[in-house]
Short mmCIF file of C-alpha atoms in Angstrom, two decimals:
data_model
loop_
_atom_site.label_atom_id
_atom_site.label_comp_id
_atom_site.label_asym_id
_atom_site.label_seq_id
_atom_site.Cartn_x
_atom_site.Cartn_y
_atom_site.Cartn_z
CA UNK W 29 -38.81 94.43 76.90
CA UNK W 30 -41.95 92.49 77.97
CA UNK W 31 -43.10 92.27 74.39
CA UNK W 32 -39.65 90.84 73.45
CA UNK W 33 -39.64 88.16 75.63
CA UNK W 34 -42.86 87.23 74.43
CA UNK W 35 -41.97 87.25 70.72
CA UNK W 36 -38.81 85.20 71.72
CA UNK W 37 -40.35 82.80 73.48
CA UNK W 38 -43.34 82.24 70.74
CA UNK W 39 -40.34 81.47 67.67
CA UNK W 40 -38.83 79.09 70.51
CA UNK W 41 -41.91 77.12 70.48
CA UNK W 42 -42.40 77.58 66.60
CA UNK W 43 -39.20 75.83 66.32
CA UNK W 44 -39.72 73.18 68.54
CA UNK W 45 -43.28 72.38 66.81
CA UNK W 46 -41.68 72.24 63.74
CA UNK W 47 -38.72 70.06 65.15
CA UNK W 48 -41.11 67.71 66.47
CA UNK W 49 -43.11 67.09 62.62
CA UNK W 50 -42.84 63.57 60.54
CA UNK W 51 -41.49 64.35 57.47
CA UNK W 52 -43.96 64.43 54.62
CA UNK W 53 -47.43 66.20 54.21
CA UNK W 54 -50.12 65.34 57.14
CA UNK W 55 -52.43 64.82 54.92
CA UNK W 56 -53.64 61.59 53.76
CA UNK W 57 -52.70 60.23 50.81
CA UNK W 58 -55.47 59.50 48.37
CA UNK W 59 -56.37 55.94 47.88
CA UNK W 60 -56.76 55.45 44.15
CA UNK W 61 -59.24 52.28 43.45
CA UNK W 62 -57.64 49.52 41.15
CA UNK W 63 -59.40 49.49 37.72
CA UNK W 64 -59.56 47.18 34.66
CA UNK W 65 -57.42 46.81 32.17
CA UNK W 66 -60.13 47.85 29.27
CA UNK W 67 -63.94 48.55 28.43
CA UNK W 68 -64.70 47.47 25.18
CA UNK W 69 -67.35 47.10 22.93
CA UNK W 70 -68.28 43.52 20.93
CA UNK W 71 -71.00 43.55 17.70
CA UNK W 72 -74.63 41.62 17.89
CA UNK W 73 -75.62 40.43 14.86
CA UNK W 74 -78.75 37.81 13.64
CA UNK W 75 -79.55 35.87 11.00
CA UNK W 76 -82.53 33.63 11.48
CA UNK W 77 -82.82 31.78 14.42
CA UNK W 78 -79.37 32.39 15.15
CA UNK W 79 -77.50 35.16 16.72
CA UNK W 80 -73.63 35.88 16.95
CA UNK W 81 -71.35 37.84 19.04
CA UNK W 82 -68.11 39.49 17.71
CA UNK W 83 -65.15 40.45 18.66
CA UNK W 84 -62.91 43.24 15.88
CA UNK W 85 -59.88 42.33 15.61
CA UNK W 86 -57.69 45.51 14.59
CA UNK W 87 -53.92 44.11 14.15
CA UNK W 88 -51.62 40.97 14.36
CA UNK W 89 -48.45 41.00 15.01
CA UNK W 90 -47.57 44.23 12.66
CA UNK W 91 -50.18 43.07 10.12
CA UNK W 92 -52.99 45.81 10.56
CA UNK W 93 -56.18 44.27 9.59
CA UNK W 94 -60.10 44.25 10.55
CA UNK W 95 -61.60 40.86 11.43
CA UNK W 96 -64.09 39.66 13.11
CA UNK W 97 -63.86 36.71 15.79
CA UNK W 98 -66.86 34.73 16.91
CA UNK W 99 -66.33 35.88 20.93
CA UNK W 100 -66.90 31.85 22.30
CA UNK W 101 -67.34 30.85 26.00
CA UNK W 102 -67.63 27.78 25.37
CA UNK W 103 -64.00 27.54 23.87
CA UNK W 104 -60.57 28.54 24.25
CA UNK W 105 -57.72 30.24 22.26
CA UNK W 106 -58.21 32.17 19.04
CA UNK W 107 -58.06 30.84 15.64
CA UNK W 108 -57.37 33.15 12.52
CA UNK W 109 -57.60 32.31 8.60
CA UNK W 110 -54.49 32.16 7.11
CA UNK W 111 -55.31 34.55 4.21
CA UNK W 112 -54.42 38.09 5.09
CA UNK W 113 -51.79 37.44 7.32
CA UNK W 114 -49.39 35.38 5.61
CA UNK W 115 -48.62 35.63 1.87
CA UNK W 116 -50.92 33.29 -0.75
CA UNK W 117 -48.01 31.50 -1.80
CA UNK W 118 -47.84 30.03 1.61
CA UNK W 119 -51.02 28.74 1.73
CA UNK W 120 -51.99 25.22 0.05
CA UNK W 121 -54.77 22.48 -0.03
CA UNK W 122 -52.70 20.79 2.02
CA UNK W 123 -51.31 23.12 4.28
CA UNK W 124 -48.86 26.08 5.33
CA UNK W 125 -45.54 25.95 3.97
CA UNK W 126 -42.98 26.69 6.97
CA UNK W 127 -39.18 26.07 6.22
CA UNK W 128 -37.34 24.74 9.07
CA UNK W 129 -39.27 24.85 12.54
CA UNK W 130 -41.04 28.36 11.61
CA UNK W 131 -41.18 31.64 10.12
CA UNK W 132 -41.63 35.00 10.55
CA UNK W 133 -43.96 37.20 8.70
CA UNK W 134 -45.69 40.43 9.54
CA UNK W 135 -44.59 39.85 12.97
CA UNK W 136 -46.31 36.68 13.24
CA UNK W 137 -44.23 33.82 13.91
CA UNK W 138 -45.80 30.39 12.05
CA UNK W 139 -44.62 26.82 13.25
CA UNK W 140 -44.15 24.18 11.55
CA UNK W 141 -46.60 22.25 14.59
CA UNK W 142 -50.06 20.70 12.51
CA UNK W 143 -53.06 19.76 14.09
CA UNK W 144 -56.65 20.47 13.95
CA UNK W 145 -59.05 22.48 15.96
CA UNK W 146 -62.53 20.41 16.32
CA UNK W 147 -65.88 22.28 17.34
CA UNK W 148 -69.26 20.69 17.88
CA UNK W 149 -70.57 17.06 18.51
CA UNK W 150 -71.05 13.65 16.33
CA UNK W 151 -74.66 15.71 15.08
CA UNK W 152 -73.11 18.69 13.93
CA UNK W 153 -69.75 19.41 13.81
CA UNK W 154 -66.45 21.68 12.22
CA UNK W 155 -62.70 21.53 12.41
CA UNK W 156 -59.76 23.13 11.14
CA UNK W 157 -56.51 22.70 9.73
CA UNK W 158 -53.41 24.87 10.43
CA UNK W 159 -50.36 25.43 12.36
CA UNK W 160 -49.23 26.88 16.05
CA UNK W 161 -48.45 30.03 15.62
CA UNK W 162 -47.82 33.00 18.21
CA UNK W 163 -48.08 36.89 17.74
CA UNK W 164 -49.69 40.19 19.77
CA UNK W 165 -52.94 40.53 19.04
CA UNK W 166 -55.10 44.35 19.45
CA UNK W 167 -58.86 43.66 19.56
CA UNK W 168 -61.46 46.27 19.67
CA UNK W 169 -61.68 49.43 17.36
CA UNK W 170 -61.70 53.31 17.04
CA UNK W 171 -63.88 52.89 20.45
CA UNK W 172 -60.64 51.69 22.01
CA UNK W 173 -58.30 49.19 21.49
CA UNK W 174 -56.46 46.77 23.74
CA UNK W 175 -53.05 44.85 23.12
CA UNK W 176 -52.31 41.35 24.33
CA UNK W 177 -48.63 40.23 24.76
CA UNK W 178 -46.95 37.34 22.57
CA UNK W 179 -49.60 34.95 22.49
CA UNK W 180 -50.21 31.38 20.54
CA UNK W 181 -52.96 31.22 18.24
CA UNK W 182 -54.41 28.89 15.47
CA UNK W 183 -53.40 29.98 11.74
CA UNK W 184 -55.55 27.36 9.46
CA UNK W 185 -55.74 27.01 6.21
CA UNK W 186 -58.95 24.80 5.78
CA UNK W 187 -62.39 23.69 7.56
CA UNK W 188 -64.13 21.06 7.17
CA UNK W 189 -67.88 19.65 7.84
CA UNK W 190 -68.42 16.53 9.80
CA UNK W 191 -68.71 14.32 6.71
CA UNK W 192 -64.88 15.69 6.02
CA UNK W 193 -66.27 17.67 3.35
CA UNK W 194 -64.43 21.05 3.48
CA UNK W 195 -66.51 24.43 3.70
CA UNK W 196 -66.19 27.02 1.42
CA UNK W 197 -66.94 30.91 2.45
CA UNK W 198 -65.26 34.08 2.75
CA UNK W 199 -62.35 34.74 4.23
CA UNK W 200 -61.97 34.20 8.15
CA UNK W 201 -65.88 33.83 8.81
CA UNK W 202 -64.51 31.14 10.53
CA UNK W 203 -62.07 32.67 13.20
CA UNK W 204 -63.06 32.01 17.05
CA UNK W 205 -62.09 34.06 19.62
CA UNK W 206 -62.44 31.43 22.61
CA UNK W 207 -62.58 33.07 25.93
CA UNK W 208 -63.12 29.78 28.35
CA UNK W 209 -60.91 28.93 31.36
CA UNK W 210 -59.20 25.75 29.98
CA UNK W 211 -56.14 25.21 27.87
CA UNK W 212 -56.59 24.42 23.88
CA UNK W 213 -56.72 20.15 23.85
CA UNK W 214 -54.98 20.59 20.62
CA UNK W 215 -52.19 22.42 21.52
CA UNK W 216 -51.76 23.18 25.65
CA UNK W 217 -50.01 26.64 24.48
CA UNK W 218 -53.02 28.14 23.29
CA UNK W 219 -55.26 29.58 26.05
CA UNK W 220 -58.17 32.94 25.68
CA UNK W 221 -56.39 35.92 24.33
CA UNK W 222 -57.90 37.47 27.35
CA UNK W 223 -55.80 36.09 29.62
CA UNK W 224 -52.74 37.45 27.58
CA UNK W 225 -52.78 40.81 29.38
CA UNK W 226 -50.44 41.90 31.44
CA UNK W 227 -52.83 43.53 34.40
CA UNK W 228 -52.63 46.70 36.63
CA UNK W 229 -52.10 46.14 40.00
CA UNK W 230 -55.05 44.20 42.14
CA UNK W 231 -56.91 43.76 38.97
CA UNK W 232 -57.29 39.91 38.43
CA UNK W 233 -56.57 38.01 34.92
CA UNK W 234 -60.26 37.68 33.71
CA UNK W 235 -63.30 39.39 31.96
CA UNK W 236 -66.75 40.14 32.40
CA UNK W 237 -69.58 40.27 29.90
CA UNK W 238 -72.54 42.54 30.52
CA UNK W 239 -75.93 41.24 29.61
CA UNK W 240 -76.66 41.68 25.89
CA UNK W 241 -79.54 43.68 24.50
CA UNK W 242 -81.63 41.33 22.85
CA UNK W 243 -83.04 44.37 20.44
CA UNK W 244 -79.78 45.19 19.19
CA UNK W 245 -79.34 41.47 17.19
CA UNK W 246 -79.73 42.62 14.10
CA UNK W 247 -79.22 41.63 10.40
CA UNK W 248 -77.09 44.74 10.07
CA UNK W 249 -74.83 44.14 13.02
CA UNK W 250 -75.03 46.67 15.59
CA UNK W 251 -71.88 47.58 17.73
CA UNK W 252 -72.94 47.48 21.82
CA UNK W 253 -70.25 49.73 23.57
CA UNK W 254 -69.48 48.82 27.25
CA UNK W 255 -70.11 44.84 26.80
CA UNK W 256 -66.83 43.70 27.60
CA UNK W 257 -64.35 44.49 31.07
CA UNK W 258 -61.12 43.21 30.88
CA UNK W 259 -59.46 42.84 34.04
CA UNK W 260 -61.10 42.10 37.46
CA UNK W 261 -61.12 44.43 39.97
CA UNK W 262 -61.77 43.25 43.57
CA UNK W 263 -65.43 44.94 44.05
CA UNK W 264 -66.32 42.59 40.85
CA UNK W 265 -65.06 39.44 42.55
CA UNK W 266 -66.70 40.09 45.79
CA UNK W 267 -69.76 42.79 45.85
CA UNK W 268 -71.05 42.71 42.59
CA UNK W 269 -74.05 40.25 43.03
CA UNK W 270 -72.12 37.12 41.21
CA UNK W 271 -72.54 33.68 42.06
CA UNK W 272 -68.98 32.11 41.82
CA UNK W 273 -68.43 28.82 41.01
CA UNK W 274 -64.70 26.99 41.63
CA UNK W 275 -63.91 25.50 38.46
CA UNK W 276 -62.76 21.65 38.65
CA UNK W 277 -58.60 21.20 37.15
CA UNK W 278 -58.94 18.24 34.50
CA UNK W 279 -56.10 15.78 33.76
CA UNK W 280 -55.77 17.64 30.45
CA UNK W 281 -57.59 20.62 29.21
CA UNK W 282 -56.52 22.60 32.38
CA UNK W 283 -59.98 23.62 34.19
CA UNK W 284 -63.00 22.76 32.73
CA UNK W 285 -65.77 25.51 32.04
CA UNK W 286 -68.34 23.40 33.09
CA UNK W 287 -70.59 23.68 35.98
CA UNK W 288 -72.96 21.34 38.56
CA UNK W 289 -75.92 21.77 38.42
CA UNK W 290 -80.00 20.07 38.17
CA UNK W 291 -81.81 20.91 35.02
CA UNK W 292 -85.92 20.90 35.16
CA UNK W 293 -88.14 21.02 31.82
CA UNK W 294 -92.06 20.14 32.42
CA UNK W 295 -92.01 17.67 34.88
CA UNK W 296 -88.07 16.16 34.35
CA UNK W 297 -85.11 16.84 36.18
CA UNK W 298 -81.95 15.69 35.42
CA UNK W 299 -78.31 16.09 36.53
CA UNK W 300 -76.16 18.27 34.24
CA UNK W 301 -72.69 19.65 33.97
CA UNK W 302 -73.48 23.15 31.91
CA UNK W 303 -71.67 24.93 29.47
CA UNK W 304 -72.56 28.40 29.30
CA UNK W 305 -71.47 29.15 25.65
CA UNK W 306 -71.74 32.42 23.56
CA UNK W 307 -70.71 30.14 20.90
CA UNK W 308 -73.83 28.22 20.53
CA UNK W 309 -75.89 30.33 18.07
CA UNK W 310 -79.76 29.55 18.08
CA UNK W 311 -80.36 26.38 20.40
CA UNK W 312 -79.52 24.67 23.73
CA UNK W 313 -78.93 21.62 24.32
CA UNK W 314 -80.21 19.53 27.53
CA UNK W 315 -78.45 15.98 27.77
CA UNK W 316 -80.21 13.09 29.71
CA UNK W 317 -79.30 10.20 29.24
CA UNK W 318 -82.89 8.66 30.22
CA UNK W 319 -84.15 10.34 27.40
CA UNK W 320 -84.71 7.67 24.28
CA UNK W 321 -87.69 8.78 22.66
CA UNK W 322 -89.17 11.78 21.20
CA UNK W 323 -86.12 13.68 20.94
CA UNK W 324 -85.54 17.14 20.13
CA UNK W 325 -86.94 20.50 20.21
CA UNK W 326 -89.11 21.17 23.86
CA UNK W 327 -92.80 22.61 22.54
CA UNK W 328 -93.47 26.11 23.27
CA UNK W 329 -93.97 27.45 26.17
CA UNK W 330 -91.84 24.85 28.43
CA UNK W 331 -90.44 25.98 31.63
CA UNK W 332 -86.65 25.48 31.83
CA UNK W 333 -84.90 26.14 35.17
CA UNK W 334 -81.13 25.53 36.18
CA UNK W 335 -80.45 25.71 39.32
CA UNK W 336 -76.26 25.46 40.38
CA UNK W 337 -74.44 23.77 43.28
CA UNK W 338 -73.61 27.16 44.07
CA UNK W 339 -77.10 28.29 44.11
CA UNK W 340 -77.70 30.41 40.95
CA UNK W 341 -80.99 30.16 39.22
CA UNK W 342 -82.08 30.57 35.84
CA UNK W 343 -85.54 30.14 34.51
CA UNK W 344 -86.92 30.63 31.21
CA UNK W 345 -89.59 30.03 28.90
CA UNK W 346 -89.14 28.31 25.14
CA UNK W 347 -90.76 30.22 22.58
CA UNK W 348 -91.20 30.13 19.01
CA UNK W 349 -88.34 32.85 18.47
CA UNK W 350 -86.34 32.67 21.11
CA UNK W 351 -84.87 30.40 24.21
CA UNK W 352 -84.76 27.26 21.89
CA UNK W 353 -84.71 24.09 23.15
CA UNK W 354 -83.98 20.63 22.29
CA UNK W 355 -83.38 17.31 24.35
CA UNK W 356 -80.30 15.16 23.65
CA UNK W 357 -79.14 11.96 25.29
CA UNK W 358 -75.90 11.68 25.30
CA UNK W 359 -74.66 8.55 24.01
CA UNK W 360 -76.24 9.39 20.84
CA UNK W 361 -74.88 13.15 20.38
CA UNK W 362 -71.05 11.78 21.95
CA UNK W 363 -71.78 14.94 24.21
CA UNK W 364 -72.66 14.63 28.14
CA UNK W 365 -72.87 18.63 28.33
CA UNK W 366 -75.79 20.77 28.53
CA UNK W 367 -75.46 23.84 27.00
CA UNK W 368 -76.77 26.86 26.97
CA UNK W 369 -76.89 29.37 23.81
CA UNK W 370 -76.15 32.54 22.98
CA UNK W 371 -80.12 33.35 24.71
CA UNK W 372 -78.69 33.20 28.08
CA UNK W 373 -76.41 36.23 28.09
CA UNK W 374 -79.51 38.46 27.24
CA UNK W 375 -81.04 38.12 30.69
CA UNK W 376 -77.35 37.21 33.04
CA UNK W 377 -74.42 39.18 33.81
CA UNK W 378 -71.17 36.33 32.96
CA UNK W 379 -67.76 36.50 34.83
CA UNK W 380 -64.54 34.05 33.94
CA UNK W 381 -61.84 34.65 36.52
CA UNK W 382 -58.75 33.01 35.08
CA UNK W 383 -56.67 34.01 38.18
CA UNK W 384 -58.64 32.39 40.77
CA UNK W 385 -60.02 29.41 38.64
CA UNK W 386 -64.04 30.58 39.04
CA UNK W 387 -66.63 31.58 37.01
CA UNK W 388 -69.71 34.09 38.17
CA UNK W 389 -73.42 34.27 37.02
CA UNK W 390 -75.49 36.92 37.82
CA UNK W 391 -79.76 37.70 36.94
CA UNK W 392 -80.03 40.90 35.47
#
């Protein structure tokens, strides 16, 4: 009888233990970190003094294709060749043919909205001719692939030198895959494809670039997996090691990509506002406007630093190959940026945050 009341009075106090219990498990749930959208990888390639950086492009709209787009910094939206993605008949000397306001082909709808995309300064510069035109866009390749939603793009038809003479070459060598924080000046619809994602949760519209391999610019090309992170995750924004910089909101243009900051060479310093710009092939460009004589390239073996508002320093060393140089004053090259080449991005780590307006350097 003893051992009854024991057993009865045990499956009481089961019952009440269980009565008492939260519903759900007791243990924790896992905290799963946000990540980005996308790793992808971009293609170095040299000729010369100068070096590019690519971006494939694998599909617009439902036009499948394999392009190439000259991944720019220093720019904003994406411009495409018309050939390949529209039929020939379409495309003239003197422009697209669009009946009524636009047209759909391949997926890709074309305006009937001209203008003309200009790149460079009154030394040396391009532009082309086309239309508005919008469509999804996949970039990257069998390495993985990303898709952007309905975005505006560039579709011209014809580039031209800064004499107006128009430049002949193949097909799309001309297509720029701009990646800067602004808005296009041509057309205030067209901003970076990369901030036409639609991101996971607390991941932050934006990319970041990992230093380049300067070995891997070859004549060949060479594809660098890993280069490019699309989408922001919070340890990126706040405890990777990058100096962020607020970026300034323009009357037009949207927010510049330009940054504060005091430039030394030899025993000059000078106030600049710096464009950090995978876009710029072989050669920076310092501006002062003190400068007017003996302009051009710095002689080898000139110290360059930059040092930020923020506090970011860069220092380098011109050389014969590499880390070109030359001096510009601005009221002769109609430019009051300094920029900095393609050169930079093999020895710093490069953040644009399009959600919080900010752009991050980091030495690496």
């Amino acid at each position: 009888m003893q051992k009854i009341k024991v057993a009865f009075w045990a499956l009481i106090m089961m019952a009440m233990a269980t009565a008492c219990k939260k519903g759900g498990s007791d243990s924790p749930v896992p905290v799963v970190p946000p990540k980005p959208l996308a790793t992808l990888g971009l293609f170095q390639l040299s000729g010369g003094e100068n070096k590019r950086l690519f971006i494939p492009i694998s599909q617009i709209g439902t036009k499948a294709v394999q392009y190439f787009g000259i991944f720019d910094t220093g720019s904003s939206g994406l411009t495409m060749d018309a050939h390949g993605l529209i039929p020939d008949e379409m495309i003239t000397a003197n422009g697209l043919l669009v009946t009524g306001d636009s047209v759909v082909v391949n997926g890709i709808t074309v305006t009937n909205k001209t203008a003309t995309m200009a790149y460079g300064d009154k030394t040396s510069s391009t532009k082309e001719f086309g239309n508005l035109a919008y469509a999804t866009i996949t970039i990257g390749n069998s390495a993985g692939t990303a898709t952007t939603k309905r975005i505006a793009f560039f579709m011209y038809y014809k580039v031209v030198d800064g004499d107006g003479k128009e430049i002949s070459g193949s097909q799309h060598s001309f297509d720029v895959f701009g990646v800067g924080p602004s808005t296009g000046f041509t057309f205030a619809a067209i901003v970076s494809p990369l901030n036409g994602f639609t991101m996971p949760a607390n991941v932050a519209s934006g990319f970041k670039l990992a230093k380049l391999d300067n070995t891997k610019f070859t004549a060949a090309g060479a594809f660098v997996s890993g280069l490019l992170t699309i989408g922001l995750v919070p340890d990126d924004l706040n405890n990777a090691g990058f100096v962020m910089h607020p970026l300034t909101l323009g009357s037009a243009g949207g927010y510049s990509p330009n940054i504060p900051a005091t430039v030394t060479y030899g025993n000059t310093t000078t106030s600049a506002q710096i464009l950090f710009d995978t876009g710029n092939p072989a050669v920076s460009v310092i501006e002062n406007s003190k400068e007017t004589t003996a302009l051009g390239r710095l002689p080898v073996g000139t110290v360059v630093t930059i040092t930020t508002n923020r506090g970011f320093v860069y220092t380098y060393t011109t050389s014969s190959t590499g880390k070109l140089t030359q001096i510009q004053n601005p009221n002769i090259s109609g430019d009051f940026r300094t920029i900095m080449s393609l050169d930079f991005f093999t020895d710093n780590e490069f953040l644009t945050d399009y959600t919080g307006h900010r752009i991050g350097l980091k030495n690496n």
